[in-house]
XYZ file of C-alpha atoms in Angstrom:
681
model
C -94.279 145.592 157.913
C -96.783 148.370 157.099
C -94.961 150.655 159.535
C -91.681 149.908 157.756
C -93.204 150.743 154.341
C -94.686 153.969 155.742
C -91.301 154.879 157.221
C -89.583 154.241 153.849
C -92.133 156.469 152.052
C -91.679 159.268 154.584
C -87.882 158.998 154.369
C -88.002 159.130 150.571
C -90.274 162.200 150.688
C -87.966 163.914 153.182
C -84.893 163.241 151.016
C -86.718 164.511 147.928
C -87.824 167.637 149.775
C -84.294 168.298 151.052
C -82.864 167.798 147.568
C -85.361 170.181 145.995
C -84.665 172.737 148.714
C -80.926 172.484 147.966
C -81.544 172.975 144.229
C -83.732 176.022 144.936
C -81.106 177.469 147.263
C -78.314 177.030 144.683
C -80.476 178.549 141.931
C -81.151 181.682 144.045
C -77.479 182.021 145.046
C -76.404 181.659 141.405
C -78.678 184.507 140.305
C -76.965 187.065 142.583
C -73.314 186.100 142.007
C -70.804 188.010 139.859
C -69.535 186.590 136.573
C -66.426 184.952 138.027
C -65.037 181.519 138.958
C -67.160 181.469 142.139
C -70.284 181.558 139.982
C -68.887 178.688 137.905
C -68.342 176.585 141.052
C -71.890 177.294 142.288
C -73.248 176.381 138.881
C -71.307 173.103 138.971
C -72.893 172.243 142.337
C -76.331 172.916 140.850
C -75.533 170.857 137.737
C -74.489 167.883 139.894
C -77.705 168.053 141.945
C -79.837 168.169 138.798
C -77.845 165.274 137.327
C -78.587 163.177 140.431
C -82.342 163.532 139.885
C -81.851 162.913 136.115
C -83.295 166.241 135.006
C -81.034 166.200 131.945
C -82.739 169.013 130.040
C -82.002 171.489 132.833
C -78.514 170.032 133.262
C -77.667 170.651 129.603
C -79.090 174.184 129.805
C -76.884 175.088 132.776
C -73.896 173.305 131.174
C -74.193 175.559 128.100
C -74.295 178.707 130.258
C -71.461 177.560 132.542
C -69.245 176.524 129.608
C -69.612 179.977 128.018
C -68.709 181.678 131.286
C -65.729 179.320 131.821
C -64.437 180.051 128.312
C -64.670 183.812 128.842
C -62.763 183.441 132.141
C -60.298 180.919 130.640
C -61.319 178.672 133.569
C -60.360 175.146 132.422
C -61.626 173.380 135.536
C -65.157 174.582 134.796
C -64.822 173.432 131.183
C -63.517 170.024 132.322
C -66.407 169.385 134.736
C -69.178 170.569 132.390
C -67.799 168.580 129.445
C -67.439 165.467 131.638
C -71.064 165.617 132.843
C -72.246 166.246 129.288
C -70.361 163.084 128.221
C -72.047 161.117 131.021
C -75.453 162.223 129.729
C -74.457 161.302 126.145
C -73.470 157.857 127.390
C -76.739 157.335 129.296
C -78.668 158.361 126.176
C -76.578 155.834 124.141
C -75.017 158.545 121.992
C -71.641 156.802 121.955
C -69.868 158.989 119.397
C -70.692 162.230 121.241
C -69.874 160.596 124.584
C -66.373 159.569 123.465
C -65.703 162.969 121.909
C -66.767 164.825 125.077
C -64.888 162.427 127.378
C -61.676 162.984 125.403
C -62.195 166.770 125.461
C -62.811 166.645 129.225
C -59.621 164.624 129.672
C -57.650 167.298 127.810
C -59.035 169.989 130.143
C -58.331 167.864 133.243
C -54.785 167.332 131.978
C -54.270 171.101 131.592
C -55.107 171.636 135.305
C -53.207 168.458 136.425
C -56.370 166.888 137.895
C -55.403 163.192 138.075
C -58.730 162.232 139.669
C -60.633 163.857 136.822
C -58.473 162.037 134.283
C -59.115 158.765 136.126
C -62.912 159.299 136.020
C -62.727 159.926 132.283
C -60.476 156.897 131.696
C -62.857 154.648 133.627
C -65.796 155.614 131.392
C -63.746 155.502 128.188
C -62.416 152.090 129.158
C -65.900 150.582 129.322
C -66.893 152.139 125.973
C -63.714 150.916 124.242
C -64.237 147.383 125.552
C -67.833 147.397 124.293
C -66.500 148.506 120.896
C -64.068 145.581 120.830
C -60.930 147.662 121.501
C -60.046 145.451 124.483
C -56.413 146.366 124.982
C -57.055 150.122 124.939
C -60.206 149.746 127.031
C -58.619 147.621 129.734
C -55.601 149.921 129.973
C -57.925 152.902 130.479
C -60.037 151.158 133.130
C -57.078 149.718 135.035
C -55.245 153.063 135.070
C -58.389 154.660 136.549
C -58.702 151.970 139.214
C -55.101 152.478 140.335
C -55.890 156.171 141.056
C -59.144 155.363 142.876
C -57.335 152.761 145.018
C -54.521 155.189 145.776
C -56.954 157.899 146.899
C -59.271 155.456 148.700
C -62.347 156.553 146.746
C -64.728 153.733 147.647
C -67.732 154.939 145.662
C -65.698 155.381 142.460
C -63.950 152.039 143.054
C -67.312 150.303 143.417
C -68.420 151.499 139.971
C -65.009 150.883 138.373
C -64.714 147.316 139.705
C -68.274 146.587 138.571
C -67.696 148.001 135.077
C -64.486 146.014 134.657
C -66.184 142.831 135.927
C -68.971 143.284 133.352
C -66.413 143.942 130.601
C -64.473 140.749 131.417
C -67.703 138.722 131.557
C -68.911 140.040 128.191
C -65.563 139.145 126.592
C -65.624 135.606 128.009
C -62.976 135.871 130.753
C -64.879 134.302 133.649
C -61.997 134.155 136.158
C -61.230 137.855 135.731
C -64.936 138.678 135.987
C -65.075 136.723 139.266
C -62.026 138.554 140.608
C -63.470 142.019 140.018
C -66.994 141.112 141.144
C -65.483 139.988 144.476
C -63.626 143.294 144.749
C -66.806 145.220 143.914
C -68.750 143.263 146.561
C -66.098 143.959 149.208
C -66.201 147.714 148.582
C -70.003 147.769 148.467
C -70.154 145.979 151.821
C -67.926 148.714 153.290
C -70.242 151.357 151.797
C -73.351 149.452 152.993
C -74.623 149.744 149.404
C -77.434 147.166 149.448
C -78.396 147.588 145.808
C -74.770 147.254 144.699
C -74.244 144.230 146.972
C -77.271 142.483 145.456
C -76.024 143.142 141.932
C -72.544 141.772 142.730
C -73.955 138.695 144.498
C -76.229 137.980 141.533
C -73.232 138.160 139.187
C -71.141 135.932 141.469
C -73.933 133.351 141.556
C -74.081 133.326 137.771
C -70.277 133.128 137.378
C -69.809 130.321 139.917
C -72.551 128.329 138.155
C -70.751 128.894 134.847
C -67.628 127.335 136.413
C -69.726 124.421 137.816
C -68.952 125.604 141.377
C -72.565 125.210 142.446
C -71.993 125.351 146.221
C -70.577 128.869 145.962
C -73.238 129.784 143.428
C -75.923 128.752 145.927
C -74.211 130.705 148.722
C -74.125 133.890 146.591
C -77.759 133.613 145.512
C -78.994 132.873 149.056
C -77.055 135.841 150.472
C -78.775 137.993 147.853
C -82.189 136.630 148.850
C -81.461 137.572 152.467
C -80.850 141.160 151.388
C -84.076 141.106 149.373
C -85.982 139.911 152.440
C -84.537 142.716 154.556
C -85.657 145.290 152.005
C -89.014 143.575 151.426
C -88.278 143.958 147.704
C -89.377 140.880 145.810
C -89.420 142.357 142.313
C -86.386 140.375 141.132
C -87.007 137.142 143.012
C -88.445 135.655 139.835
C -85.062 136.138 138.170
C -82.952 134.677 140.982
C -85.090 131.745 142.134
C -84.839 129.691 138.892
C -81.045 130.119 138.898
C -80.826 129.088 142.547
C -83.104 126.113 141.943
C -80.998 125.061 138.961
C -77.837 125.116 141.112
C -79.538 122.873 143.714
C -80.609 120.635 140.830
C -76.978 120.323 139.748
C -75.930 119.014 143.181
C -78.939 116.600 143.227
C -80.723 118.326 146.128
C -84.090 117.829 144.431
C -86.307 118.935 147.337
C -84.735 122.379 147.667
C -84.542 122.659 143.891
C -88.301 122.010 143.683
C -89.105 124.643 146.331
C -87.099 127.397 144.647
C -88.154 126.533 141.088
C -91.880 126.470 141.868
C -91.632 129.728 143.779
C -89.670 131.273 140.895
C -92.261 130.166 138.332
C -95.038 131.636 140.475
C -93.342 135.030 140.746
C -92.496 135.126 137.031
C -96.064 134.299 136.005
C -97.451 136.963 138.379
C -95.102 139.584 136.928
C -95.683 138.370 133.338
C -91.932 137.936 132.978
C -91.634 135.565 130.002
C -87.866 135.088 130.350
C -88.279 134.154 134.019
C -91.072 131.731 133.092
C -88.864 130.188 130.377
C -85.919 129.644 132.730
C -88.171 128.217 135.447
C -89.983 125.841 133.067
C -86.748 124.474 131.604
C -85.287 123.785 135.037
C -88.575 122.333 136.356
C -88.657 120.128 133.233
C -85.233 118.746 134.168
C -86.455 118.209 137.750
C -89.501 116.292 136.470
C -87.263 114.039 134.330
C -85.074 113.287 137.362
C -88.226 112.461 139.382
C -89.513 110.200 136.516
C -92.602 112.384 136.041
C -92.233 112.186 132.275
C -95.704 113.262 131.162
C -95.454 116.373 133.326
C -91.961 117.079 131.952
C -93.287 116.862 128.383
C -95.820 119.657 128.984
C -93.321 121.856 130.799
C -90.650 121.494 128.126
C -93.140 122.050 125.293
C -94.236 125.385 126.823
C -90.591 126.329 127.407
C -89.700 125.423 123.797
C -92.384 127.758 122.421
C -91.212 130.575 124.707
C -87.537 130.079 123.796
C -88.360 130.350 120.090
C -90.660 133.330 120.656
C -87.999 135.198 122.662
C -85.232 133.982 120.322
C -83.214 132.956 123.392
C -80.681 130.517 121.938
C -79.003 129.669 125.259
C -82.271 128.489 126.832
C -83.281 126.841 123.528
C -80.060 124.783 123.586
C -80.824 123.705 127.174
C -84.389 122.814 126.137
C -83.258 120.702 123.163
C -80.906 118.749 125.427
C -83.709 118.123 127.937
C -86.133 116.993 125.211
C -83.480 114.578 123.958
C -83.051 113.169 127.481
C -86.815 112.924 127.933
C -87.422 110.952 124.718
C -84.401 108.734 125.400
C -85.853 107.908 128.819
C -89.274 107.165 127.290
C -87.745 104.957 124.589
C -88.656 107.264 121.683
C -85.259 106.805 120.058
C -86.055 108.335 116.669
C -87.375 111.513 118.333
C -84.366 111.588 120.641
C -82.094 111.350 117.616
C -83.866 114.346 116.010
C -83.540 116.414 119.196
C -79.854 115.479 119.326
C -79.289 116.688 115.766
C -81.001 120.013 116.506
C -78.964 120.341 119.694
C -75.599 119.831 117.978
C -76.541 122.095 115.092
C -77.362 124.971 117.467
C -74.371 124.221 119.701
C -72.017 124.391 116.726
C -73.500 127.754 115.732
C -73.154 129.184 119.253
C -69.594 127.859 119.588
C -68.628 129.579 116.331
C -70.187 132.843 117.497
C -68.355 132.551 120.795
C -65.071 131.894 119.007
C -65.665 134.856 116.705
C -66.195 137.139 119.713
C -62.811 136.152 121.236
C -60.971 138.911 119.436
C -58.064 139.053 121.837
C -56.102 136.111 123.299
C -56.272 135.518 127.055
C -52.482 135.893 127.250
C -52.870 139.498 126.121
C -55.552 140.106 128.747
C -53.245 138.684 131.431
C -50.367 140.815 130.173
C -52.459 144.000 130.390
C -53.849 143.076 133.820
C -50.448 142.324 135.342
C -48.637 145.328 133.870
C -48.324 148.298 136.286
C -50.796 150.905 135.036
C -50.026 154.541 134.559
C -52.612 157.226 134.071
C -53.400 157.618 130.383
C -53.280 161.214 129.139
C -53.221 162.625 125.632
C -49.768 163.334 124.320
C -48.904 166.945 123.446
C -47.821 167.484 119.867
C -45.009 169.921 119.163
C -44.388 171.497 115.749
C -40.851 171.320 114.468
C -39.894 173.739 111.688
C -37.232 172.761 109.168
C -34.671 175.413 108.298
C -32.653 175.701 105.078
C -29.064 176.684 105.772
C -27.559 176.302 102.290
C -26.906 179.558 100.388
C -28.978 180.343 97.219
C -25.855 180.265 95.003
C -24.779 176.840 96.223
C -28.296 175.470 95.833
C -28.451 176.729 92.235
C -25.118 175.126 91.365
C -26.190 171.822 92.915
C -29.445 171.923 90.947
C -27.665 172.517 87.596
C -25.208 169.731 88.358
C -28.049 167.331 89.180
C -29.891 168.121 85.920
C -26.671 167.574 83.957
C -26.086 164.180 85.550
C -29.696 163.096 84.869
C -29.421 164.139 81.180
C -26.136 162.225 80.791
C -27.607 159.166 82.447
C -30.655 159.208 80.137
C -28.441 159.525 77.035
C -26.135 156.671 78.033
C -29.095 154.444 78.983
C -30.827 155.074 75.642
C -27.581 154.297 73.764
C -27.118 151.010 75.629
C -30.721 149.936 75.041
C -30.534 150.705 71.323
C -27.244 148.816 70.987
C -28.600 145.826 72.912
C -31.821 145.621 70.894
C -29.980 145.909 67.573
C -27.305 143.279 68.306
C -29.290 140.620 70.149
C -32.871 140.748 68.985
C -32.882 137.121 67.870
C -31.062 135.910 70.990
C -33.556 137.706 73.203
C -36.472 136.166 71.341
C -35.024 132.674 71.784
C -34.325 133.311 75.446
C -37.873 134.547 76.032
C -39.235 131.435 74.312
C -37.068 129.178 76.474
C -38.076 131.076 79.610
C -41.758 130.681 78.750
C -41.292 126.951 78.237
C -39.568 126.723 81.598
C -42.465 128.544 83.281
C -44.978 126.202 81.685
C -43.004 123.153 82.772
C -42.775 124.509 86.350
C -46.494 125.291 86.389
C -47.342 121.785 85.158
C -45.156 120.295 87.887
C -46.866 122.449 90.520
C -50.301 121.461 89.249
C -49.341 117.802 89.337
C -48.091 118.196 92.917
C -51.291 120.012 93.940
C -53.414 117.249 92.387
C -51.444 114.620 94.306
C -51.998 116.537 97.549
C -55.718 116.814 96.824
C -55.960 113.079 96.064
C -54.269 112.298 99.364
C -56.482 114.726 101.224
C -59.684 113.241 99.829
C -58.421 109.771 100.649
C -57.809 110.718 104.301
C -61.118 112.530 104.808
C -63.038 109.782 103.001
C -61.340 107.180 105.217
C -62.477 109.045 108.334
C -65.963 109.451 106.882
C -66.154 105.710 106.198
C -65.210 104.979 109.838
C -67.965 107.248 111.196
C -70.636 105.795 108.900
C -69.508 102.226 109.630
C -69.857 102.937 113.341
C -73.411 104.244 112.874
C -74.332 101.234 110.725
C -72.966 98.869 113.365
C -75.192 100.440 116.041
C -78.282 100.218 113.824
C -77.541 96.612 112.805
C -77.278 95.655 116.482
C -80.686 97.144 117.170
C -82.228 95.605 114.048
C -80.924 92.116 114.866
C -81.897 92.328 118.533
C -78.295 92.334 119.633
C -78.946 95.026 122.234
C -81.926 95.890 124.422
C -83.778 99.180 124.280
C -82.134 100.200 127.556
C -78.682 99.511 126.140
C -79.539 101.354 122.925
C -80.805 104.242 125.035
C -77.352 104.525 126.604
C -75.713 104.448 123.171
C -77.879 107.161 121.615
C -75.574 110.090 122.539
C -72.616 108.254 121.010
C -74.644 107.320 117.917
C -75.723 110.922 117.473
C -72.169 112.133 117.998
C -70.942 109.794 115.253
C -73.679 111.023 112.910
C -72.741 114.599 113.680
C -69.063 113.872 113.051
C -69.850 112.174 109.740
C -71.944 115.162 108.730
C -69.135 117.516 109.726
C -66.546 115.507 107.772
C -68.763 115.414 104.703
C -69.399 119.141 104.999
C -65.658 119.796 105.198
C -65.037 117.550 102.213
C -67.648 119.312 100.073
C -66.435 122.735 101.119
C -62.885 121.713 100.352
C -63.786 120.508 96.866
C -65.697 123.727 96.197
C -63.132 126.226 97.453
C -59.844 124.461 96.753
C -60.199 122.790 93.342
C -58.645 125.760 91.582
C -55.703 126.084 93.937
C -54.762 124.524 97.252
C -54.446 127.755 99.205
C -54.914 127.984 102.992
C -57.449 130.397 104.449
C -55.774 131.317 107.746
C -57.663 132.642 110.769
C -57.041 133.068 114.482
C -58.575 130.240 116.550
C -58.146 128.405 119.866
C -56.079 125.211 119.438
C -57.499 123.747 122.669
C -60.934 123.457 121.067
C -59.515 121.399 118.183
C -57.904 118.982 120.661
C -61.162 118.611 122.605
C -63.188 117.909 119.444
C -60.721 115.372 118.065
C -60.241 113.610 121.409
C -64.012 113.103 121.661
C -63.933 111.245 118.319
C -61.537 108.563 119.512
C -62.673 108.151 123.152
C -64.402 104.843 122.454
C -61.355 103.410 120.687
C -59.105 104.618 123.514
C -61.319 102.924 126.116
C -61.583 99.725 124.058
C -57.785 99.444 123.788
C -57.222 100.342 127.480
C -55.145 103.415 126.645
C -54.756 106.374 129.020
C -55.283 109.705 127.237
C -54.085 112.886 129.001
C -55.170 116.293 127.708
C -52.642 118.937 128.772
C -53.726 121.411 126.105
C -54.389 124.991 127.112
C -56.198 127.970 125.618
C -53.856 129.397 122.970
C -54.515 131.018 119.622
C -52.969 129.800 116.352
C -52.975 131.564 112.988
C -53.645 128.892 110.360
C -56.312 127.292 108.173
C -58.582 125.652 110.760
C -59.862 122.887 108.435
C -56.306 121.915 107.473
C -55.126 121.813 111.085
C -58.142 119.720 112.125
C -57.083 117.092 109.563
C -53.489 117.179 110.853
C -54.431 116.858 114.548
C -56.928 114.069 113.843
C -54.302 112.082 111.925
C -51.673 112.477 114.655
C -54.039 111.432 117.467
C -55.450 108.527 115.421
C -51.898 107.327 114.684
C -51.013 107.526 118.386
C -54.006 105.311 119.218
C -53.115 102.946 116.371
C -49.583 102.312 117.661
C -50.311 102.057 121.395
C -51.805 99.273 123.476
C -53.255 98.558 126.894
C -51.652 100.663 129.653
C -49.901 103.010 127.216
C -50.290 106.776 127.619
C -51.083 109.395 124.969
C -50.519 113.039 125.918
C -51.555 116.065 123.873
C -50.217 119.511 124.725
C -49.336 122.919 123.378
C -47.061 125.704 124.582
C -45.455 128.970 123.533
C -42.094 128.361 121.844
C -39.992 131.269 120.564
C -43.096 133.343 119.876
C -44.824 130.469 118.059
C -47.198 127.689 119.121
C -45.585 124.291 119.634
C -48.102 121.426 119.474
C -47.107 117.950 120.681
C -48.822 114.549 120.410
C -46.804 112.090 122.514
C -47.315 108.376 123.107
C -45.583 105.535 124.957
C -46.294 103.052 122.164
C -44.118 100.858 119.965
C -42.006 103.742 118.618
C -40.392 104.139 115.191
C -36.940 103.099 114.069
C -34.542 105.744 112.757
C -34.691 104.192 109.286
C -38.493 104.342 109.159
C -38.584 107.890 110.512
C -36.954 109.029 107.254
C -39.849 107.497 105.272
C -42.711 109.011 107.290
C -43.070 112.341 105.515
C -41.915 111.200 102.061
C -44.690 111.646 99.502
C -43.137 109.098 97.116
C -42.683 106.281 99.650
C -46.346 105.909 100.752
C -45.017 104.211 103.910
C -47.428 102.383 106.255
C -47.280 99.733 108.999
C -49.809 97.623 110.933
C -51.132 98.896 114.291
C -51.101 97.081 117.647
C -54.483 95.483 116.849
C -53.711 94.929 113.145
C -55.230 98.276 112.145
C -54.532 99.167 108.532
C -53.699 102.604 107.163
C -53.559 104.421 103.833
C -49.915 105.448 104.188
C -50.915 108.985 103.266
C -51.652 110.533 106.661
C -48.273 111.972 107.645
C -47.478 112.996 104.077
C -50.624 115.101 103.866
C -49.946 116.413 107.377
C -46.552 117.674 106.265
C -48.038 119.350 103.177
C -50.807 121.041 105.150
C -48.526 122.247 107.952
C -46.011 123.718 105.510
C -48.799 125.446 103.566
C -49.549 127.259 106.843
C -45.950 128.468 107.337
C -45.241 125.781 109.910
C -43.082 122.696 110.263
C -43.637 119.153 111.534
C -41.136 116.606 112.837
C -40.877 113.469 114.945
C -38.702 112.230 117.802
C -39.035 108.519 118.488
C -37.312 105.565 120.129
C -38.391 101.945 119.436
C -40.277 100.376 122.382
C -40.205 103.727 124.220
C -42.620 105.890 122.250
C -42.939 108.802 119.834
C -43.389 112.566 119.949
C -44.815 114.398 116.946
C -44.260 118.155 117.002
C -45.954 120.924 114.990
C -44.730 124.513 115.068
C -47.146 127.184 113.789
C -47.327 130.987 113.888
C -49.488 132.838 116.433
C -50.149 135.753 114.093
C -49.864 136.629 110.385
C -46.262 136.719 109.197
C -45.017 140.255 108.593
C -44.302 141.075 104.974
């Protein structure tokens, strides 16, 4: 091993010596060359060598000299290369504005000399910057157009970087499948190049992505392949980062012995390197391992240390994991009140992180797919041409036309004034009466609208309050069972997650109700936003899972990720009412299916059931505000008769429509059609 280290040091020294010798040779050659394009090319070679060793001060000095010479020679290739390298340095120094400006200038120069490879290199870098800025469509188009050129020319080194950059961009924007795809491509190219450092980076990313998709076997394979490369290089500096992740994947597949080996080793390395994040990740995972092995006192100490570290580092992802583990620990120990508190903290943080994640999804996945599957062309700046307008009419004709126009305007003004005077004089009283009548009509219309709005609000509060009452009643029932000894501690322990979920739902409903009363009392106006409809389905389905299981109903979720432009709070009320109604009117063995799809450029939402159905006569009463129509459910469930009426009002307020298709004893389908984007004015 010592011989190998000595060999590596000698090799590094030899490479450094050779590099310095090359720089010295280029510097001497440059000094004796004439002021022509040959000198520019030599200078570019020297600039590239200095850039490799990151001597940016010298690079920028030579760039300034070479740019001046290139300008005097009108040598655009020299200007393109120097500006491109300057942009790379700006980017490394996190000077984004200068980097973008120089990249775009370099692209213009590359375009002038028809250098498609140069344009592709610029586009690749600009693509990553645009994606980081949130300009996903433009960024992805740039990156993909660059990749198509690199693939065409078989430039493995450039492809390696481009695939990696695109994989990182997809991961940071939440598109895990696309990130996996490009990390695999990057790994394949890096294996061909025998790029060990690049291979390790790609394998680490693959391990993380597979774990995110709960594909732990492949996650383990990726991490272990990376560890093999680390062993070959005798480089253990990042083992502390990988080992906790590998141990956690083994933990997920219940291989506790291997999980223990990797997690303990990871904690040891992280402590030795004073890597607090590595220690945090290791402690959390070891805490979970201790809970699984029933070593609860040990788990308490590990999770307490991890909790302090998570808060110190402000790492919300690991904090969320820690809160969940503390909840599980106290549930196992029978400390139900503490478990309930951990559960509340967990859901509060989870809700915050989910909102942040939703806010970061600035572009729908369908758009990403569209960009990815569209054949890419190299992106170059368009040339602007000036078009001069010419006046062909003679001066005499123009003068005559001008006089004629003035005459017509004067006549029009005179006639208009005469008509206005005549009208005012002859019908002053009639106009006054008409204005008075019009004002009365407006007041009557406004009163009617206010009355309608108040009715809608009353219905809305009735629905939300009804749901709130159900959640609180459920919580009270659990607590009464415990108080009266109706369930054992073990049984209560199993019910704690459901109890906490009900408390969280009640809190959420109450919060929505209070917010609604605060923001909507003056006027029932929607506050539309772009959000993922699949998340609403998942949340609302979780609320009725117990009822579905109790009634023996089969619930199928065929929803998919799709963005709707509407008031989220309003649509949550609508979806909850439709799903609750489906459960109400179905029985054992019946099927409820929720789905959504693109329909004529809009989102079509469907809640379908195989329940008792609705007669044609009753269908006409469903959405009628004046009828207040209600029927008894399959288990004598009662309703307010307001649900579908308020649903109709809320859907229409969001520029949508709702309707039903139903056959008695066959089932019902409730459809909602909503826009995917703001309606154009």
